[in-house]
mmCIF file of C-alpha atoms in Angstrom:
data_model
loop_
_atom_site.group_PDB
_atom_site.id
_atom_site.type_symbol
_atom_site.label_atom_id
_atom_site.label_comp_id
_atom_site.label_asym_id
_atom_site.label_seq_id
_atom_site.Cartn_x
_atom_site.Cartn_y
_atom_site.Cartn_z
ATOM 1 C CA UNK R 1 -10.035 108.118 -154.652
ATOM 2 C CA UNK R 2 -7.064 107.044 -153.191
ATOM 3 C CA UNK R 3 -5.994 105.054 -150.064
ATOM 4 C CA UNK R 4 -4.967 108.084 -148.466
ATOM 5 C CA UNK R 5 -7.990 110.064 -149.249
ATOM 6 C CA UNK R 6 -10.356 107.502 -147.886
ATOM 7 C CA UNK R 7 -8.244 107.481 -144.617
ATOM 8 C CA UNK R 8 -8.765 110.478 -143.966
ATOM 9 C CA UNK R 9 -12.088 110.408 -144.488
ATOM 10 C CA UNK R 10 -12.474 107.239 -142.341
ATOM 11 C CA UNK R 11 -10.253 109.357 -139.540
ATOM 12 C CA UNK R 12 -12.591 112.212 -139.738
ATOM 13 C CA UNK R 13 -15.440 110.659 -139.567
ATOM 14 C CA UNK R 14 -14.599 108.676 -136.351
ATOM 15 C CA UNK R 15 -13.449 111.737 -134.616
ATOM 16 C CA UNK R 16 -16.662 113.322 -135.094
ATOM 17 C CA UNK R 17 -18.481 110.332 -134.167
ATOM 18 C CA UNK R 18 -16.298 109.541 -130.931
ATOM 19 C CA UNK R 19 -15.732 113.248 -129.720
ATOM 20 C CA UNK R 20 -19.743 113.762 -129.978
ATOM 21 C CA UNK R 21 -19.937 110.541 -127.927
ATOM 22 C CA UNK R 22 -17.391 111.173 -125.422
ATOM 23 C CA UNK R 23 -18.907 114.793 -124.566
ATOM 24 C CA UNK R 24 -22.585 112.980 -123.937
ATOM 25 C CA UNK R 25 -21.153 110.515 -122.172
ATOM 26 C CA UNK R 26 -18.968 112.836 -119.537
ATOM 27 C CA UNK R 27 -22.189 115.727 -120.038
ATOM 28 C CA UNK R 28 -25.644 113.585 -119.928
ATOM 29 C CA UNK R 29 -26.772 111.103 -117.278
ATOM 30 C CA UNK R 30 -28.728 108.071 -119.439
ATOM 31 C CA UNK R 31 -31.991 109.255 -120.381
ATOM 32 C CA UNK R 32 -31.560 112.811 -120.688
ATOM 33 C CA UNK R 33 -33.280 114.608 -123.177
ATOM 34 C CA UNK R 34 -32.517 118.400 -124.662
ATOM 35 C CA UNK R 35 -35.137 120.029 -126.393
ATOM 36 C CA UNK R 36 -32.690 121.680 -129.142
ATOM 37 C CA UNK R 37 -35.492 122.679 -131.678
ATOM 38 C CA UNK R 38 -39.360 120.828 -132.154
ATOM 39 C CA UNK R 39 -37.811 118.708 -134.712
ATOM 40 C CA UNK R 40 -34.082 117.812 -133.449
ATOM 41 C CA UNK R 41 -33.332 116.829 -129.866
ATOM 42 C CA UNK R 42 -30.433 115.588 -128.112
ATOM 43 C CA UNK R 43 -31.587 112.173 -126.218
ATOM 44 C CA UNK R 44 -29.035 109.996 -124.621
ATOM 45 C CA UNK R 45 -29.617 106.665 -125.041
ATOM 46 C CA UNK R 46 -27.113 103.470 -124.767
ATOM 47 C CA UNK R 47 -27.580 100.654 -127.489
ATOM 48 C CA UNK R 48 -26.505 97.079 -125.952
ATOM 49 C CA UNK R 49 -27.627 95.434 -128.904
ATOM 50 C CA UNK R 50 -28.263 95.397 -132.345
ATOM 51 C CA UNK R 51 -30.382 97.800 -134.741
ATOM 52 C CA UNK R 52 -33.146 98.876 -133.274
ATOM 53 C CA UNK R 53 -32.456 97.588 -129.805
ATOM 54 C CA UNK R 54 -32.866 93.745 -130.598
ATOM 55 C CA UNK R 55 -30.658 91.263 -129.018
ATOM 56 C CA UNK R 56 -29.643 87.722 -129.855
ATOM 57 C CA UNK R 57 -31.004 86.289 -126.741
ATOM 58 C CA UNK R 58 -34.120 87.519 -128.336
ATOM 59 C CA UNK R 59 -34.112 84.797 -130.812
ATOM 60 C CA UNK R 60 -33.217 81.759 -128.260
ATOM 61 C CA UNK R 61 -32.927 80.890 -124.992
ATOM 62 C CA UNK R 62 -29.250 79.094 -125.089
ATOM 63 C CA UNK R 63 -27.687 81.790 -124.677
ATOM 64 C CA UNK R 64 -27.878 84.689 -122.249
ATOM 65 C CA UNK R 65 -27.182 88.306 -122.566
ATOM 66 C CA UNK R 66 -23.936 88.484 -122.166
ATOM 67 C CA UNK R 67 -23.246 85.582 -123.839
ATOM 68 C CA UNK R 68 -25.021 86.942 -127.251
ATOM 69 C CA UNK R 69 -23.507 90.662 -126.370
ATOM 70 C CA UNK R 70 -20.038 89.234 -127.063
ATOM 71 C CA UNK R 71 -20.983 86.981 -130.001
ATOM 72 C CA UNK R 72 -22.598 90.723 -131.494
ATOM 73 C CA UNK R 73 -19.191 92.346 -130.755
ATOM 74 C CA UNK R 74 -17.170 89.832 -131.947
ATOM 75 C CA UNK R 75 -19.284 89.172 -135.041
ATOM 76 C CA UNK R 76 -18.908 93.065 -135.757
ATOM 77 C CA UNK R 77 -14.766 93.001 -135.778
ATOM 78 C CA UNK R 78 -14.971 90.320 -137.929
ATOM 79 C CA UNK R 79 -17.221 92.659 -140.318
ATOM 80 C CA UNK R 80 -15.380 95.632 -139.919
ATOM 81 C CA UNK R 81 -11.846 93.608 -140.582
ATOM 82 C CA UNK R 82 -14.000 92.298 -144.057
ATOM 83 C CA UNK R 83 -14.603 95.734 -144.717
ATOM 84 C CA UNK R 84 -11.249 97.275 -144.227
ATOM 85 C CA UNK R 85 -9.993 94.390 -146.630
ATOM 86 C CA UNK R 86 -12.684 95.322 -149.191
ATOM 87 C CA UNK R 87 -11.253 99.116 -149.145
ATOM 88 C CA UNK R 88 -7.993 98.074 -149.790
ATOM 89 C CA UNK R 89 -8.688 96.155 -152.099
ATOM 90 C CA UNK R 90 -10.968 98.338 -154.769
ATOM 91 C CA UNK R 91 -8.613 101.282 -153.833
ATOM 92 C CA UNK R 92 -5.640 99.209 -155.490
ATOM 93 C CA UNK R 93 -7.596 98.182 -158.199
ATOM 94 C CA UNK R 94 -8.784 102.155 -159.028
ATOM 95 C CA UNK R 95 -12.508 101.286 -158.618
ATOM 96 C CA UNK R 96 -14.962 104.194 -159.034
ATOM 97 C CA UNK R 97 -14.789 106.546 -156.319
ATOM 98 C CA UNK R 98 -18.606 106.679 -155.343
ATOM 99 C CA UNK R 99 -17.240 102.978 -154.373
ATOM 100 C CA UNK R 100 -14.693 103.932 -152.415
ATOM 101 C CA UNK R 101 -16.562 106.953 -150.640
ATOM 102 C CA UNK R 102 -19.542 104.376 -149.954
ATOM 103 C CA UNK R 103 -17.435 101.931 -148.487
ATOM 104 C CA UNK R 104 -15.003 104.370 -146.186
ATOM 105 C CA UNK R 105 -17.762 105.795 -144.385
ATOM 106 C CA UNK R 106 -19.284 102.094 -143.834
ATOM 107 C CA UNK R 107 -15.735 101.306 -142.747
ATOM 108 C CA UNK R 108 -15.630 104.776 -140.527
ATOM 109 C CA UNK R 109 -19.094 104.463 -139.083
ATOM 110 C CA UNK R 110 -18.876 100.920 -137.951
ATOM 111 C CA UNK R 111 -15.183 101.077 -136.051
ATOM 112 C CA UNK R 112 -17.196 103.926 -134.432
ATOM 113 C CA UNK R 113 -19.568 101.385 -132.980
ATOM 114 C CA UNK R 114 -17.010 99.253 -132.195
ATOM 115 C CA UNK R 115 -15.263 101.168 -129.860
ATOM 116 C CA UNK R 116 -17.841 101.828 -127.639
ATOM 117 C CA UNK R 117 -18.368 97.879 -127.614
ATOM 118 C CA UNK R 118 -15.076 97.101 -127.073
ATOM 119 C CA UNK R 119 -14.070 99.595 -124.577
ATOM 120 C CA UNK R 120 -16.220 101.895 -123.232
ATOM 121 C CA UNK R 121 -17.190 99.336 -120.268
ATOM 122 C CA UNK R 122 -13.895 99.770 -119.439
ATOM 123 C CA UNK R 123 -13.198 103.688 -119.999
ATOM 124 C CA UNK R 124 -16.210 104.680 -118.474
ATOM 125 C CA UNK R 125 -18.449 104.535 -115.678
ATOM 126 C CA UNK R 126 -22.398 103.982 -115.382
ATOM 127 C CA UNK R 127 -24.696 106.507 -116.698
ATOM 128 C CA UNK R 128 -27.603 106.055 -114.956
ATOM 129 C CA UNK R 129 -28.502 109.105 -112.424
ATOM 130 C CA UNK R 130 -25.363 110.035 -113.085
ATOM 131 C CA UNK R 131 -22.938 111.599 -115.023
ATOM 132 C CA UNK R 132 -20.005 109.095 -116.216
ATOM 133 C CA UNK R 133 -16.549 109.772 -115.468
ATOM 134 C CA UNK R 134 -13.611 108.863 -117.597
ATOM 135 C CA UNK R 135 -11.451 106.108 -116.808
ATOM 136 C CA UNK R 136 -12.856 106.103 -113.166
ATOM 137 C CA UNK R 137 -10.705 104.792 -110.028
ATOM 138 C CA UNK R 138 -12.974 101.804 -109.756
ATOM 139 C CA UNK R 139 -13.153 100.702 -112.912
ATOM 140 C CA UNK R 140 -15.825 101.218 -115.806
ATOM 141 C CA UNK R 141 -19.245 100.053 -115.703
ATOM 142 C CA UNK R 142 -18.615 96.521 -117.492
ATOM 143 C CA UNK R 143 -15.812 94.619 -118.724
ATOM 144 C CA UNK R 144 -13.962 94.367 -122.255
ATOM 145 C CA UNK R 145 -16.232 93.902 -125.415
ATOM 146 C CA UNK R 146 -19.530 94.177 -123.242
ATOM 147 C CA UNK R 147 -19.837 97.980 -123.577
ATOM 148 C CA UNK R 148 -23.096 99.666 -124.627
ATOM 149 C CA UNK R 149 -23.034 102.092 -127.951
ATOM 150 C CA UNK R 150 -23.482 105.615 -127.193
ATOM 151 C CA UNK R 151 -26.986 107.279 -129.196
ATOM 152 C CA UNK R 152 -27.598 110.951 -129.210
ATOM 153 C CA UNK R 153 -29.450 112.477 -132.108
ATOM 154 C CA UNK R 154 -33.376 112.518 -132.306
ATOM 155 C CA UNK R 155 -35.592 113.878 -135.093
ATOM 156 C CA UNK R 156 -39.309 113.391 -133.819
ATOM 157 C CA UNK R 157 -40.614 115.277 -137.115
ATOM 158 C CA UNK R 158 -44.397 114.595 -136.644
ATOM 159 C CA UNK R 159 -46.188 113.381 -134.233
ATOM 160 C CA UNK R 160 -50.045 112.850 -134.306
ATOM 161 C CA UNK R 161 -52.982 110.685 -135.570
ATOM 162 C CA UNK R 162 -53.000 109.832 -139.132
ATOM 163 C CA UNK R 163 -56.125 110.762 -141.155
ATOM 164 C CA UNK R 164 -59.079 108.264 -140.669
ATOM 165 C CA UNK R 165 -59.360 107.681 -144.332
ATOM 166 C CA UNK R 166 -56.046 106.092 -144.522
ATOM 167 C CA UNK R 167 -56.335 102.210 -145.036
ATOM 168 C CA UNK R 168 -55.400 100.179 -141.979
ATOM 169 C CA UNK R 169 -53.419 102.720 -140.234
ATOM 170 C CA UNK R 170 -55.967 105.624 -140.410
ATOM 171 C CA UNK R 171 -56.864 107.260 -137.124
ATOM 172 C CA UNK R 172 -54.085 105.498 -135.485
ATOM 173 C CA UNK R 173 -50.924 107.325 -133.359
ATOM 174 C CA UNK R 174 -47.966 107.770 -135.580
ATOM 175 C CA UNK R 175 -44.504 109.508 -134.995
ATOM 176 C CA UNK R 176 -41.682 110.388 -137.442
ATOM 177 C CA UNK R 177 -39.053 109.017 -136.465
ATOM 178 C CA UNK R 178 -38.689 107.755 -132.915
ATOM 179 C CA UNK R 179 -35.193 105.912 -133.448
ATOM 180 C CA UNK R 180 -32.129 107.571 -131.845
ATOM 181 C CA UNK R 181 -28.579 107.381 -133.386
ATOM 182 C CA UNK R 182 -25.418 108.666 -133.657
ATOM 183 C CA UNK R 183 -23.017 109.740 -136.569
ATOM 184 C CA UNK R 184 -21.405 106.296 -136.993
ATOM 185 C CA UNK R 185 -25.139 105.167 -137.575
ATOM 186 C CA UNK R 186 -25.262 108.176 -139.767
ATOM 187 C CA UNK R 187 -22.053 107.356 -141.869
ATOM 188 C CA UNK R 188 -23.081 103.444 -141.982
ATOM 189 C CA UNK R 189 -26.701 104.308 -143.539
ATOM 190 C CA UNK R 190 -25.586 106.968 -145.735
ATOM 191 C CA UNK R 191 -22.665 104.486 -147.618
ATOM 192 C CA UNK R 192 -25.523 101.672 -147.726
ATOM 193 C CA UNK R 193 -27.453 104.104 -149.326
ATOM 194 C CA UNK R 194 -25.044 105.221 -151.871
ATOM 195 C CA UNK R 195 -24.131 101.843 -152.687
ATOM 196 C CA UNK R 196 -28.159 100.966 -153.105
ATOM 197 C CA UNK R 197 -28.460 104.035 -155.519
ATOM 198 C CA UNK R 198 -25.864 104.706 -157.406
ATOM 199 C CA UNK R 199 -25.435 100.675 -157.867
ATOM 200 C CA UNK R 200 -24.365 101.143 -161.573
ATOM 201 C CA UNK R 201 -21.898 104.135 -161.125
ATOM 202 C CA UNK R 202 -20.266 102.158 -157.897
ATOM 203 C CA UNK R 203 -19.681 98.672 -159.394
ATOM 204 C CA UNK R 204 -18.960 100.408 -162.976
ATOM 205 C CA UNK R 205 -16.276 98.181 -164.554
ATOM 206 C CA UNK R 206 -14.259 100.148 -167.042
ATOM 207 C CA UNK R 207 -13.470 98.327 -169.832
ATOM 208 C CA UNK R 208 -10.109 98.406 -171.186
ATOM 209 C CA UNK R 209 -11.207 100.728 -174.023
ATOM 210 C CA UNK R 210 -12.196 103.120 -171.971
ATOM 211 C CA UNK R 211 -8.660 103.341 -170.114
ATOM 212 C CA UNK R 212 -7.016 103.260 -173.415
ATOM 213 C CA UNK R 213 -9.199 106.416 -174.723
ATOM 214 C CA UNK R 214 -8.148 108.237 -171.018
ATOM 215 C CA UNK R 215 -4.917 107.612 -171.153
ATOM 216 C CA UNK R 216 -4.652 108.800 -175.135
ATOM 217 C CA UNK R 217 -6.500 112.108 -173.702
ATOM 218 C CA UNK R 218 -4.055 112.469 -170.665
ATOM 219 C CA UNK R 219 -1.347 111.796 -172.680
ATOM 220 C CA UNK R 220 -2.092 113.383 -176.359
ATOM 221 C CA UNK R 221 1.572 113.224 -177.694
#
């Protein structure tokens, strides 16, 4: 796969991502949840730290919130900027394109993510009991690098208490799966998954007989 290929993959991607996120955000008010079928909902959430909700400050008490919610952000261009140099990089060098697939929609899913923690403080204001409004008159809801990722999609499969006879977690409430998330979450978890997978196929070296024998093939006379 080429450079140009995985761009516009990665540019695809994020306009799905960001165009979903922009229409809950100007749509929902935080907390709002749409019944779409039993199994798929649309729940608007905001994310102000990492996976699963966890913050830094969690871990210590040096630092506060805000303190750890720019340390996050930061910490995630710095990733993303790894990442983008990674792409290049095995796209020069004609890797296998499972690799480069895997690693564009990491790339695409989190710049998504990064967006709404670098600027949507700024672009938009606060959610709760209301709807936001786009780059509003008196300014968004926080500043620079302190905004809040936007989550949307729900899947609450099953729901219920497990069967008694189930060691340790028999007879006990159990729902599948409560986490909320958007596409960029999506596109970050399916390349991590592709890379965990097809491990073999994506970090395939060809050797330098195989070339040899493809370009004898592509070129028989």
């Amino acid at each position: 796969m080429s450079l140009k290929k995985a761009s516009i993959l990665i540019i695809t991607i994020l306009l799905i991502d960001q165009i979903s996120k922009i229409y809950i955000k100007t749509h929902f008010h935080l907390g709002e949840d749409i019944k779409v079928f039993s199994w798929f909902h649309i729940a608007f959430i905001e994310n102000n730290g990492m996976a699963w909700g966890t913050k830094l400050s969690d871990f210590t008490t040096l630092i506060s919130d805000r303190t750890a919610k720019l340390i996050l952000t930061l910490f995630r261009i710095i990733a993303v900027t790894g990442i983008a140099f990674w792409l290049v990089d095995v796209t020069k060098k004609k890797k296998s394109k499972i690799l480069i697939f895997a690693i564009s929609i990491i790339f695409a899913g989190a710049l998504g993510n990064i967006i709404d923690s670098v600027f949507y403080g700024i672009l938009f204001s606060d959610s709760v009991m209301q709807v936001a409004t786009f780059l509003p008159e008196g300014g968004g809801y926080d500043s620079i690098f302190h905004g809040n990722v936007v989550d949307m999609l729900h899947f609450p499969i099953w729901n219920g208490i497990l069967p008694e006879q189930l060691p340790l977690i028999g007879g006990k409430h159990f729902s599948f799966f409560d986490p909320v998330f958007n596409v960029a979450d999506m596109a970050i978890s399916s390349g991590i998954g592709i890379l965990i997978m097809f491990n073999k196929k994506a970090f395939h070296e060809t050797s330098k007989t195989d070339r040899s024998d493809s370009e004898s093939h592509s070129n028989p006379n």
